[in-house]
mmCIF file of C-alpha atoms in Angstrom:
data_model
loop_
_atom_site.group_PDB
_atom_site.id
_atom_site.type_symbol
_atom_site.label_atom_id
_atom_site.label_comp_id
_atom_site.label_asym_id
_atom_site.label_seq_id
_atom_site.Cartn_x
_atom_site.Cartn_y
_atom_site.Cartn_z
ATOM 1 C CA UNK Y 4 -61.601 284.140 3.669
ATOM 2 C CA UNK Y 5 -58.970 285.403 6.034
ATOM 3 C CA UNK Y 6 -61.244 284.698 8.932
ATOM 4 C CA UNK Y 7 -62.022 281.208 7.676
ATOM 5 C CA UNK Y 8 -58.329 280.373 7.328
ATOM 6 C CA UNK Y 9 -57.523 281.786 10.797
ATOM 7 C CA UNK Y 10 -60.299 279.815 12.494
ATOM 8 C CA UNK Y 11 -59.600 276.565 10.689
ATOM 9 C CA UNK Y 12 -55.902 276.779 11.569
ATOM 10 C CA UNK Y 13 -56.865 277.233 15.213
ATOM 11 C CA UNK Y 14 -59.271 274.280 15.205
ATOM 12 C CA UNK Y 15 -56.910 271.795 13.582
ATOM 13 C CA UNK Y 16 -53.833 272.794 15.606
ATOM 14 C CA UNK Y 17 -53.346 272.217 19.321
ATOM 15 C CA UNK Y 18 -56.622 273.828 20.266
ATOM 16 C CA UNK Y 19 -56.489 276.756 22.691
ATOM 17 C CA UNK Y 20 -60.141 277.422 23.451
ATOM 18 C CA UNK Y 21 -59.466 280.779 25.146
ATOM 19 C CA UNK Y 22 -57.558 281.973 22.078
ATOM 20 C CA UNK Y 23 -60.254 280.706 19.688
ATOM 21 C CA UNK Y 24 -63.105 282.427 21.567
ATOM 22 C CA UNK Y 25 -61.144 285.649 21.856
ATOM 23 C CA UNK Y 26 -60.379 285.522 18.104
ATOM 24 C CA UNK Y 27 -64.037 284.963 17.277
ATOM 25 C CA UNK Y 28 -65.275 287.867 19.371
ATOM 26 C CA UNK Y 29 -62.559 290.185 18.088
ATOM 27 C CA UNK Y 30 -63.332 289.389 14.482
ATOM 28 C CA UNK Y 31 -67.068 289.745 15.159
ATOM 29 C CA UNK Y 32 -66.485 293.373 16.182
ATOM 30 C CA UNK Y 33 -64.352 294.033 13.102
ATOM 31 C CA UNK Y 34 -66.627 292.412 10.523
ATOM 32 C CA UNK Y 35 -70.039 293.405 11.880
ATOM 33 C CA UNK Y 36 -69.411 296.952 12.949
ATOM 34 C CA UNK Y 37 -70.086 296.162 16.584
ATOM 35 C CA UNK Y 38 -68.595 297.614 19.750
ATOM 36 C CA UNK Y 39 -68.926 294.555 22.010
ATOM 37 C CA UNK Y 40 -69.316 290.828 21.472
ATOM 38 C CA UNK Y 41 -69.340 287.904 23.833
ATOM 39 C CA UNK Y 42 -69.606 284.129 24.199
ATOM 40 C CA UNK Y 43 -71.760 282.946 27.070
ATOM 41 C CA UNK Y 44 -72.441 279.396 28.235
ATOM 42 C CA UNK Y 45 -74.432 277.993 31.127
ATOM 43 C CA UNK Y 46 -72.656 276.972 34.325
ATOM 44 C CA UNK Y 47 -73.598 273.985 36.476
ATOM 45 C CA UNK Y 48 -76.721 275.827 37.685
ATOM 46 C CA UNK Y 49 -77.911 276.769 34.225
ATOM 47 C CA UNK Y 50 -76.932 280.425 34.625
ATOM 48 C CA UNK Y 51 -75.336 282.221 31.680
ATOM 49 C CA UNK Y 52 -71.659 283.124 32.265
ATOM 50 C CA UNK Y 53 -69.444 285.209 30.012
ATOM 51 C CA UNK Y 54 -66.474 283.146 28.763
ATOM 52 C CA UNK Y 55 -64.942 285.516 26.302
ATOM 53 C CA UNK Y 56 -65.603 289.072 25.182
ATOM 54 C CA UNK Y 57 -64.250 291.816 22.992
ATOM 55 C CA UNK Y 58 -62.970 294.117 24.248
ATOM 56 C CA UNK Y 59 -61.223 291.630 26.529
ATOM 57 C CA UNK Y 60 -62.240 291.888 30.214
ATOM 58 C CA UNK Y 61 -65.042 294.254 29.352
ATOM 59 C CA UNK Y 62 -66.704 296.190 32.145
ATOM 60 C CA UNK Y 63 -70.125 295.344 30.763
ATOM 61 C CA UNK Y 64 -70.308 291.802 32.105
ATOM 62 C CA UNK Y 65 -73.711 292.438 33.634
ATOM 63 C CA UNK Y 66 -75.165 293.275 30.233
ATOM 64 C CA UNK Y 67 -74.104 289.979 28.751
ATOM 65 C CA UNK Y 68 -75.163 287.867 31.736
ATOM 66 C CA UNK Y 69 -78.461 289.636 32.504
ATOM 67 C CA UNK Y 70 -81.350 287.069 32.635
ATOM 68 C CA UNK Y 71 -84.023 289.641 31.671
ATOM 69 C CA UNK Y 72 -82.316 290.607 28.364
ATOM 70 C CA UNK Y 73 -82.234 289.414 24.784
ATOM 71 C CA UNK Y 74 -79.393 287.049 25.681
ATOM 72 C CA UNK Y 75 -81.399 285.477 28.465
ATOM 73 C CA UNK Y 76 -84.502 285.113 26.277
ATOM 74 C CA UNK Y 77 -82.370 283.611 23.511
ATOM 75 C CA UNK Y 78 -81.009 281.013 25.891
ATOM 76 C CA UNK Y 79 -84.501 280.219 27.282
ATOM 77 C CA UNK Y 80 -86.230 279.917 23.908
ATOM 78 C CA UNK Y 81 -83.424 278.743 21.606
ATOM 79 C CA UNK Y 82 -84.388 281.459 19.136
ATOM 80 C CA UNK Y 83 -82.387 284.372 17.757
ATOM 81 C CA UNK Y 84 -83.523 287.498 19.658
ATOM 82 C CA UNK Y 85 -82.748 291.063 18.568
ATOM 83 C CA UNK Y 86 -83.697 294.597 19.542
ATOM 84 C CA UNK Y 87 -82.913 297.101 16.801
ATOM 85 C CA UNK Y 88 -83.628 300.218 18.876
ATOM 86 C CA UNK Y 89 -83.022 300.174 22.634
ATOM 87 C CA UNK Y 90 -84.464 303.734 22.826
ATOM 88 C CA UNK Y 91 -87.804 302.012 22.249
ATOM 89 C CA UNK Y 92 -87.144 298.634 23.813
ATOM 90 C CA UNK Y 93 -89.237 295.539 24.156
ATOM 91 C CA UNK Y 94 -91.042 295.745 27.565
ATOM 92 C CA UNK Y 95 -89.503 292.357 28.527
ATOM 93 C CA UNK Y 96 -86.105 293.967 28.976
ATOM 94 C CA UNK Y 97 -86.787 297.606 29.726
ATOM 95 C CA UNK Y 98 -84.355 297.729 32.688
ATOM 96 C CA UNK Y 99 -81.629 296.055 30.633
ATOM 97 C CA UNK Y 100 -82.224 298.610 27.828
ATOM 98 C CA UNK Y 101 -81.650 301.516 30.238
ATOM 99 C CA UNK Y 102 -78.357 300.011 31.389
ATOM 100 C CA UNK Y 103 -77.278 299.311 27.809
ATOM 101 C CA UNK Y 104 -78.054 302.875 26.739
ATOM 102 C CA UNK Y 105 -75.875 304.156 29.638
ATOM 103 C CA UNK Y 106 -73.002 302.220 28.058
ATOM 104 C CA UNK Y 107 -73.668 303.825 24.677
ATOM 105 C CA UNK Y 108 -75.363 300.806 23.048
ATOM 106 C CA UNK Y 109 -78.447 301.192 20.866
ATOM 107 C CA UNK Y 110 -79.033 297.701 19.436
ATOM 108 C CA UNK Y 111 -78.364 294.106 20.398
ATOM 109 C CA UNK Y 112 -78.519 290.665 18.788
ATOM 110 C CA UNK Y 113 -78.394 287.315 20.629
ATOM 111 C CA UNK Y 114 -77.858 284.061 18.724
ATOM 112 C CA UNK Y 115 -78.204 280.522 20.149
ATOM 113 C CA UNK Y 116 -75.295 278.109 20.418
ATOM 114 C CA UNK Y 117 -76.733 274.658 19.827
ATOM 115 C CA UNK Y 118 -75.604 271.044 20.121
ATOM 116 C CA UNK Y 119 -78.013 268.610 18.463
ATOM 117 C CA UNK Y 120 -80.964 270.872 19.253
ATOM 118 C CA UNK Y 121 -79.796 271.556 22.857
ATOM 119 C CA UNK Y 122 -78.952 275.237 23.539
ATOM 120 C CA UNK Y 123 -75.694 275.369 25.555
ATOM 121 C CA UNK Y 124 -75.045 279.091 25.317
ATOM 122 C CA UNK Y 125 -75.538 282.427 23.537
ATOM 123 C CA UNK Y 126 -73.455 284.575 21.217
ATOM 124 C CA UNK Y 127 -74.173 288.219 21.983
ATOM 125 C CA UNK Y 128 -73.508 291.312 19.826
ATOM 126 C CA UNK Y 129 -73.881 294.963 20.931
ATOM 127 C CA UNK Y 130 -73.720 298.036 18.673
ATOM 128 C CA UNK Y 131 -73.699 301.775 19.286
ATOM 129 C CA UNK Y 132 -76.038 302.484 16.427
ATOM 130 C CA UNK Y 133 -79.661 301.309 16.045
ATOM 131 C CA UNK Y 134 -80.785 299.086 13.207
ATOM 132 C CA UNK Y 135 -81.106 295.447 12.117
ATOM 133 C CA UNK Y 136 -78.277 293.253 10.827
ATOM 134 C CA UNK Y 137 -78.641 292.326 7.173
ATOM 135 C CA UNK Y 138 -79.441 288.742 6.231
ATOM 136 C CA UNK Y 139 -75.797 288.209 5.253
ATOM 137 C CA UNK Y 140 -74.558 289.666 8.526
ATOM 138 C CA UNK Y 141 -76.876 287.438 10.493
ATOM 139 C CA UNK Y 142 -75.562 284.374 8.649
ATOM 140 C CA UNK Y 143 -71.978 285.409 9.497
ATOM 141 C CA UNK Y 144 -72.872 286.033 13.164
ATOM 142 C CA UNK Y 145 -74.486 282.629 13.413
ATOM 143 C CA UNK Y 146 -71.467 281.010 11.799
ATOM 144 C CA UNK Y 147 -69.227 282.610 14.373
ATOM 145 C CA UNK Y 148 -71.511 281.286 17.125
ATOM 146 C CA UNK Y 149 -71.291 277.803 15.590
ATOM 147 C CA UNK Y 150 -67.499 277.943 15.471
ATOM 148 C CA UNK Y 151 -67.417 278.898 19.133
ATOM 149 C CA UNK Y 152 -69.630 275.925 19.929
ATOM 150 C CA UNK Y 153 -67.358 273.574 18.000
ATOM 151 C CA UNK Y 154 -64.289 274.801 19.772
ATOM 152 C CA UNK Y 155 -65.889 274.279 23.173
ATOM 153 C CA UNK Y 156 -67.066 270.788 22.386
ATOM 154 C CA UNK Y 157 -63.655 269.711 21.073
ATOM 155 C CA UNK Y 158 -62.397 270.189 24.620
ATOM 156 C CA UNK Y 159 -64.951 267.954 26.300
ATOM 157 C CA UNK Y 160 -63.678 265.256 28.711
ATOM 158 C CA UNK Y 161 -66.647 263.799 30.559
ATOM 159 C CA UNK Y 162 -69.429 265.244 28.449
ATOM 160 C CA UNK Y 163 -69.820 268.738 27.141
ATOM 161 C CA UNK Y 164 -71.946 269.985 30.078
ATOM 162 C CA UNK Y 165 -69.208 269.211 32.597
ATOM 163 C CA UNK Y 166 -66.558 270.719 30.288
ATOM 164 C CA UNK Y 167 -68.526 273.939 29.812
ATOM 165 C CA UNK Y 168 -69.303 274.249 33.510
ATOM 166 C CA UNK Y 169 -65.604 273.867 34.338
ATOM 167 C CA UNK Y 170 -64.600 276.262 31.624
ATOM 168 C CA UNK Y 171 -67.024 278.857 32.976
ATOM 169 C CA UNK Y 172 -65.675 278.407 36.505
ATOM 170 C CA UNK Y 173 -62.073 278.821 35.355
ATOM 171 C CA UNK Y 174 -62.847 282.030 33.457
ATOM 172 C CA UNK Y 175 -64.774 283.396 36.415
ATOM 173 C CA UNK Y 176 -61.793 282.633 38.667
ATOM 174 C CA UNK Y 177 -59.558 284.518 36.224
ATOM 175 C CA UNK Y 178 -61.919 287.497 36.314
ATOM 176 C CA UNK Y 179 -61.794 287.485 40.118
ATOM 177 C CA UNK Y 180 -57.948 287.451 39.985
ATOM 178 C CA UNK Y 181 -57.978 290.465 37.681
ATOM 179 C CA UNK Y 182 -60.213 292.386 40.048
ATOM 180 C CA UNK Y 183 -58.056 291.444 43.059
ATOM 181 C CA UNK Y 184 -54.881 292.478 41.224
ATOM 182 C CA UNK Y 185 -56.486 295.844 40.263
ATOM 183 C CA UNK Y 186 -57.216 296.496 43.922
ATOM 184 C CA UNK Y 187 -53.725 295.500 45.059
ATOM 185 C CA UNK Y 188 -52.026 297.682 42.467
ATOM 186 C CA UNK Y 189 -54.379 300.635 43.126
ATOM 187 C CA UNK Y 190 -53.273 300.515 46.778
ATOM 188 C CA UNK Y 191 -49.535 299.980 46.082
ATOM 189 C CA UNK Y 192 -49.199 302.478 43.279
ATOM 190 C CA UNK Y 193 -51.605 305.112 44.661
ATOM 191 C CA UNK Y 194 -53.849 305.101 41.566
ATOM 192 C CA UNK Y 195 -57.517 304.488 40.846
ATOM 193 C CA UNK Y 196 -58.706 301.040 39.779
ATOM 194 C CA UNK Y 197 -58.999 302.001 36.101
ATOM 195 C CA UNK Y 198 -55.370 303.150 35.992
ATOM 196 C CA UNK Y 199 -54.426 299.946 37.846
ATOM 197 C CA UNK Y 200 -56.143 297.905 35.104
ATOM 198 C CA UNK Y 201 -54.064 299.715 32.447
ATOM 199 C CA UNK Y 202 -50.966 299.004 34.432
ATOM 200 C CA UNK Y 203 -51.867 295.306 34.345
ATOM 201 C CA UNK Y 204 -52.479 295.493 30.614
ATOM 202 C CA UNK Y 205 -49.128 297.134 29.931
ATOM 203 C CA UNK Y 206 -47.271 294.598 32.069
ATOM 204 C CA UNK Y 207 -49.018 291.770 30.196
ATOM 205 C CA UNK Y 208 -47.960 293.351 26.866
ATOM 206 C CA UNK Y 209 -44.311 293.837 27.784
ATOM 207 C CA UNK Y 210 -43.941 290.292 29.172
ATOM 208 C CA UNK Y 211 -46.049 288.479 26.507
ATOM 209 C CA UNK Y 212 -48.363 287.014 29.153
ATOM 210 C CA UNK Y 213 -52.124 287.053 29.225
ATOM 211 C CA UNK Y 214 -53.893 289.518 31.496
ATOM 212 C CA UNK Y 215 -55.144 286.631 33.676
ATOM 213 C CA UNK Y 216 -51.618 285.235 34.093
ATOM 214 C CA UNK Y 217 -50.238 288.629 35.128
ATOM 215 C CA UNK Y 218 -53.109 289.085 37.592
ATOM 216 C CA UNK Y 219 -52.335 285.689 39.128
ATOM 217 C CA UNK Y 220 -48.665 286.709 39.504
ATOM 218 C CA UNK Y 221 -49.627 289.984 41.197
ATOM 219 C CA UNK Y 222 -52.112 288.322 43.582
ATOM 220 C CA UNK Y 223 -49.608 285.621 44.480
ATOM 221 C CA UNK Y 224 -46.479 287.670 44.792
ATOM 222 C CA UNK Y 225 -47.310 291.240 45.738
ATOM 223 C CA UNK Y 226 -49.657 291.188 48.762
ATOM 224 C CA UNK Y 227 -50.465 294.401 50.550
ATOM 225 C CA UNK Y 228 -48.036 293.440 53.324
ATOM 226 C CA UNK Y 229 -45.266 293.944 50.738
ATOM 227 C CA UNK Y 230 -43.693 290.658 51.676
ATOM 228 C CA UNK Y 231 -41.872 288.989 48.844
ATOM 229 C CA UNK Y 232 -41.515 285.309 47.946
ATOM 230 C CA UNK Y 233 -38.299 284.274 46.257
ATOM 231 C CA UNK Y 234 -38.705 282.614 42.874
ATOM 232 C CA UNK Y 235 -41.547 284.798 41.588
ATOM 233 C CA UNK Y 236 -41.441 286.824 38.334
ATOM 234 C CA UNK Y 237 -42.951 290.084 39.672
ATOM 235 C CA UNK Y 238 -40.596 291.375 42.304
ATOM 236 C CA UNK Y 239 -41.987 294.791 43.254
ATOM 237 C CA UNK Y 240 -44.683 297.302 42.467
ATOM 238 C CA UNK Y 241 -44.358 300.544 44.411
ATOM 239 C CA UNK Y 242 -45.530 304.144 44.459
ATOM 240 C CA UNK Y 243 -42.854 306.815 44.042
ATOM 241 C CA UNK Y 244 -43.036 309.854 46.348
ATOM 242 C CA UNK Y 245 -40.518 311.910 48.261
ATOM 243 C CA UNK Y 246 -41.400 309.954 51.396
ATOM 244 C CA UNK Y 247 -40.871 306.546 49.766
ATOM 245 C CA UNK Y 248 -37.631 307.132 47.813
ATOM 246 C CA UNK Y 249 -35.299 305.933 50.557
ATOM 247 C CA UNK Y 250 -37.355 302.835 51.391
ATOM 248 C CA UNK Y 251 -37.806 302.088 47.688
ATOM 249 C CA UNK Y 252 -34.050 302.046 47.166
ATOM 250 C CA UNK Y 253 -33.690 299.513 49.955
ATOM 251 C CA UNK Y 254 -36.495 297.289 48.577
ATOM 252 C CA UNK Y 255 -34.979 297.301 45.063
ATOM 253 C CA UNK Y 256 -31.575 296.277 46.453
ATOM 254 C CA UNK Y 257 -33.151 293.423 48.433
ATOM 255 C CA UNK Y 258 -34.976 292.151 45.353
ATOM 256 C CA UNK Y 259 -31.766 292.286 43.278
ATOM 257 C CA UNK Y 260 -29.927 290.314 45.918
ATOM 258 C CA UNK Y 261 -32.780 287.847 45.911
ATOM 259 C CA UNK Y 262 -32.392 287.058 42.226
ATOM 260 C CA UNK Y 263 -28.616 286.735 42.447
ATOM 261 C CA UNK Y 264 -27.550 290.148 41.136
ATOM 262 C CA UNK Y 265 -24.742 291.687 43.137
ATOM 263 C CA UNK Y 266 -21.453 293.602 42.874
ATOM 264 C CA UNK Y 267 -20.874 296.536 40.479
ATOM 265 C CA UNK Y 268 -23.691 295.440 38.153
ATOM 266 C CA UNK Y 269 -26.191 295.684 41.051
ATOM 267 C CA UNK Y 270 -24.763 298.990 42.219
ATOM 268 C CA UNK Y 271 -24.976 300.683 38.792
ATOM 269 C CA UNK Y 272 -28.462 299.314 38.090
ATOM 270 C CA UNK Y 273 -29.672 300.467 41.495
ATOM 271 C CA UNK Y 274 -28.211 303.922 40.835
ATOM 272 C CA UNK Y 275 -30.018 304.095 37.510
ATOM 273 C CA UNK Y 276 -33.295 303.092 39.092
ATOM 274 C CA UNK Y 277 -32.880 305.677 41.859
ATOM 275 C CA UNK Y 278 -32.062 308.455 39.372
ATOM 276 C CA UNK Y 279 -35.156 307.637 37.328
ATOM 277 C CA UNK Y 280 -37.373 307.484 40.449
ATOM 278 C CA UNK Y 281 -35.926 310.783 41.686
ATOM 279 C CA UNK Y 282 -36.670 312.414 38.303
ATOM 280 C CA UNK Y 283 -40.260 311.209 38.469
ATOM 281 C CA UNK Y 284 -40.689 312.640 41.941
ATOM 282 C CA UNK Y 285 -38.994 315.997 41.197
ATOM 283 C CA UNK Y 286 -40.565 316.669 37.768
ATOM 284 C CA UNK Y 287 -43.916 314.876 37.928
ATOM 285 C CA UNK Y 288 -44.761 314.862 41.650
ATOM 286 C CA UNK Y 289 -44.241 311.096 41.830
ATOM 287 C CA UNK Y 290 -44.783 308.084 39.773
ATOM 288 C CA UNK Y 291 -44.832 304.218 39.747
ATOM 289 C CA UNK Y 292 -42.154 301.551 39.739
ATOM 290 C CA UNK Y 293 -42.405 297.976 38.495
ATOM 291 C CA UNK Y 294 -39.540 295.502 39.005
ATOM 292 C CA UNK Y 295 -39.660 292.037 37.473
ATOM 293 C CA UNK Y 296 -37.465 289.386 35.897
ATOM 294 C CA UNK Y 297 -38.086 287.959 32.440
ATOM 295 C CA UNK Y 298 -35.940 286.006 29.961
ATOM 296 C CA UNK Y 299 -32.816 285.985 32.126
ATOM 297 C CA UNK Y 300 -32.834 289.702 32.899
ATOM 298 C CA UNK Y 301 -33.938 292.048 35.641
ATOM 299 C CA UNK Y 302 -36.314 294.759 34.354
ATOM 300 C CA UNK Y 303 -37.452 297.954 35.910
ATOM 301 C CA UNK Y 304 -39.941 300.499 34.584
ATOM 302 C CA UNK Y 305 -40.393 303.921 36.220
ATOM 303 C CA UNK Y 306 -43.372 305.862 34.889
ATOM 304 C CA UNK Y 307 -45.071 309.107 35.723
ATOM 305 C CA UNK Y 308 -48.006 311.265 34.609
ATOM 306 C CA UNK Y 309 -46.056 314.489 34.224
ATOM 307 C CA UNK Y 310 -45.890 316.868 31.223
ATOM 308 C CA UNK Y 311 -43.167 314.786 29.521
ATOM 309 C CA UNK Y 312 -39.997 315.978 27.864
ATOM 310 C CA UNK Y 313 -40.008 318.706 25.200
ATOM 311 C CA UNK Y 314 -40.596 317.372 21.704
ATOM 312 C CA UNK Y 315 -37.153 318.386 20.531
ATOM 313 C CA UNK Y 316 -35.359 317.233 23.719
ATOM 314 C CA UNK Y 317 -32.206 315.187 23.235
ATOM 315 C CA UNK Y 318 -29.859 313.699 25.812
ATOM 316 C CA UNK Y 319 -26.504 315.319 25.174
ATOM 317 C CA UNK Y 320 -23.200 313.532 25.029
ATOM 318 C CA UNK Y 321 -21.949 315.463 28.096
ATOM 319 C CA UNK Y 322 -23.826 316.395 31.289
ATOM 320 C CA UNK Y 323 -24.904 319.972 31.868
ATOM 321 C CA UNK Y 324 -24.600 321.187 35.408
ATOM 322 C CA UNK Y 325 -27.418 323.701 34.876
ATOM 323 C CA UNK Y 326 -29.958 321.112 33.740
ATOM 324 C CA UNK Y 327 -30.927 318.732 36.572
ATOM 325 C CA UNK Y 328 -33.245 316.607 34.424
ATOM 326 C CA UNK Y 329 -30.616 316.395 31.703
ATOM 327 C CA UNK Y 330 -27.979 315.359 34.234
ATOM 328 C CA UNK Y 331 -30.166 312.560 35.598
ATOM 329 C CA UNK Y 332 -31.007 311.151 32.179
ATOM 330 C CA UNK Y 333 -27.411 311.504 31.032
ATOM 331 C CA UNK Y 334 -26.260 309.528 34.049
ATOM 332 C CA UNK Y 335 -28.908 306.824 33.498
ATOM 333 C CA UNK Y 336 -27.898 306.435 29.872
ATOM 334 C CA UNK Y 337 -24.203 306.341 30.751
ATOM 335 C CA UNK Y 338 -24.353 303.716 33.546
ATOM 336 C CA UNK Y 339 -27.157 301.534 32.085
ATOM 337 C CA UNK Y 340 -26.631 300.960 28.350
ATOM 338 C CA UNK Y 341 -29.873 299.037 27.980
ATOM 339 C CA UNK Y 342 -32.407 301.823 28.620
ATOM 340 C CA UNK Y 343 -35.464 302.958 26.713
ATOM 341 C CA UNK Y 344 -37.062 306.368 27.402
ATOM 342 C CA UNK Y 345 -40.562 307.115 26.094
ATOM 343 C CA UNK Y 346 -42.030 310.567 26.679
ATOM 344 C CA UNK Y 347 -45.362 312.130 25.647
ATOM 345 C CA UNK Y 348 -47.514 314.957 26.976
ATOM 346 C CA UNK Y 349 -49.142 312.387 29.246
ATOM 347 C CA UNK Y 350 -45.970 311.318 30.988
ATOM 348 C CA UNK Y 351 -42.562 309.663 30.765
ATOM 349 C CA UNK Y 352 -41.552 306.001 31.058
ATOM 350 C CA UNK Y 353 -37.998 304.772 31.646
ATOM 351 C CA UNK Y 354 -37.413 301.081 31.024
ATOM 352 C CA UNK Y 355 -34.164 299.591 32.325
ATOM 353 C CA UNK Y 356 -32.740 296.107 31.789
ATOM 354 C CA UNK Y 357 -29.871 294.332 33.528
ATOM 355 C CA UNK Y 358 -28.879 290.730 32.596
ATOM 356 C CA UNK Y 359 -28.791 288.304 35.524
ATOM 357 C CA UNK Y 360 -25.500 286.364 35.607
ATOM 358 C CA UNK Y 361 -25.834 282.772 34.441
ATOM 359 C CA UNK Y 362 -23.416 281.611 37.094
ATOM 360 C CA UNK Y 363 -25.851 282.637 39.811
ATOM 361 C CA UNK Y 364 -26.834 279.799 42.108
ATOM 362 C CA UNK Y 365 -30.467 280.880 41.806
ATOM 363 C CA UNK Y 366 -32.653 283.075 43.904
ATOM 364 C CA UNK Y 367 -31.824 283.401 47.589
ATOM 365 C CA UNK Y 368 -34.473 283.049 50.277
ATOM 366 C CA UNK Y 369 -36.200 286.097 51.611
ATOM 367 C CA UNK Y 370 -34.039 285.917 54.717
ATOM 368 C CA UNK Y 371 -30.835 285.814 52.710
ATOM 369 C CA UNK Y 372 -32.067 288.823 50.712
ATOM 370 C CA UNK Y 373 -32.355 290.859 53.892
ATOM 371 C CA UNK Y 374 -36.154 290.645 54.318
#
């Protein structure tokens, strides 16, 4: 009932197809004890393309889009196709079964998405355990596939085939942007591409943007040349090392000037950023810095992968000359009232915020900011 209410509210409101498809795949995982679910439609060439999946931006795109797989056979025949035990697969998709098993999957179900008898796509479901879905579970899965079809068709402009092809192309472009952003961040932050993906996810979460929107920002505003364009939300992403500390301080000051932050507010915020970056370098052999503006404020997060602070650690009211880490955190807390410190055994994150004055005339050009 909760699912029915949620989907009906989405359909009768200002329809957001991306949100609807993501909701359907997420609920499919929850209700059918699955580990992956996806909605696929045919592009202009009749090739299945993944539009939405749970988990979002799954790494198993090839499994969903494989032509020699249950999903491909479902699309070709218009029939529900299932393999209850990929350890003993149907010979038609033996290669697919090997790849699926490498991902931990042991069973798969593919259901057709129809419009007046015409198959426009496939709803795919992957599970880690072997076995068939019950009759009731199959009915629910087909219902979710039908809701996905309805949502897509409600967005048609010049016929549903054109709409679906455009939708597929847009999602594919978003996927490319995510991959490009991962590569850029991996280079700038000195991390592997999986860690870069998590950095993207965290920035999307803290700004309230979608992963695709954050990827577009990164690709558009943080090229490898480290040039900066005034007027962009993401101002800087940089690796923290002993060698980069001095240059990083200069870059942060330039970006602050570019958004109209100057005077004592800029000086104290820059000092807090520098202290946090220095702590990351000294106690965790380096870290990562993000600088962005959001909701009228300048934000900076400094994170590392060090051992973190002791469980019972507290920042004292007065600095202790014998405790360098304590002195740095004490100073940050004193000069930047809006600070949040999160520490676990996997690392420490320091989030700083500085309001941008309303009387600012707006962002300066890169030249005016000292670029």
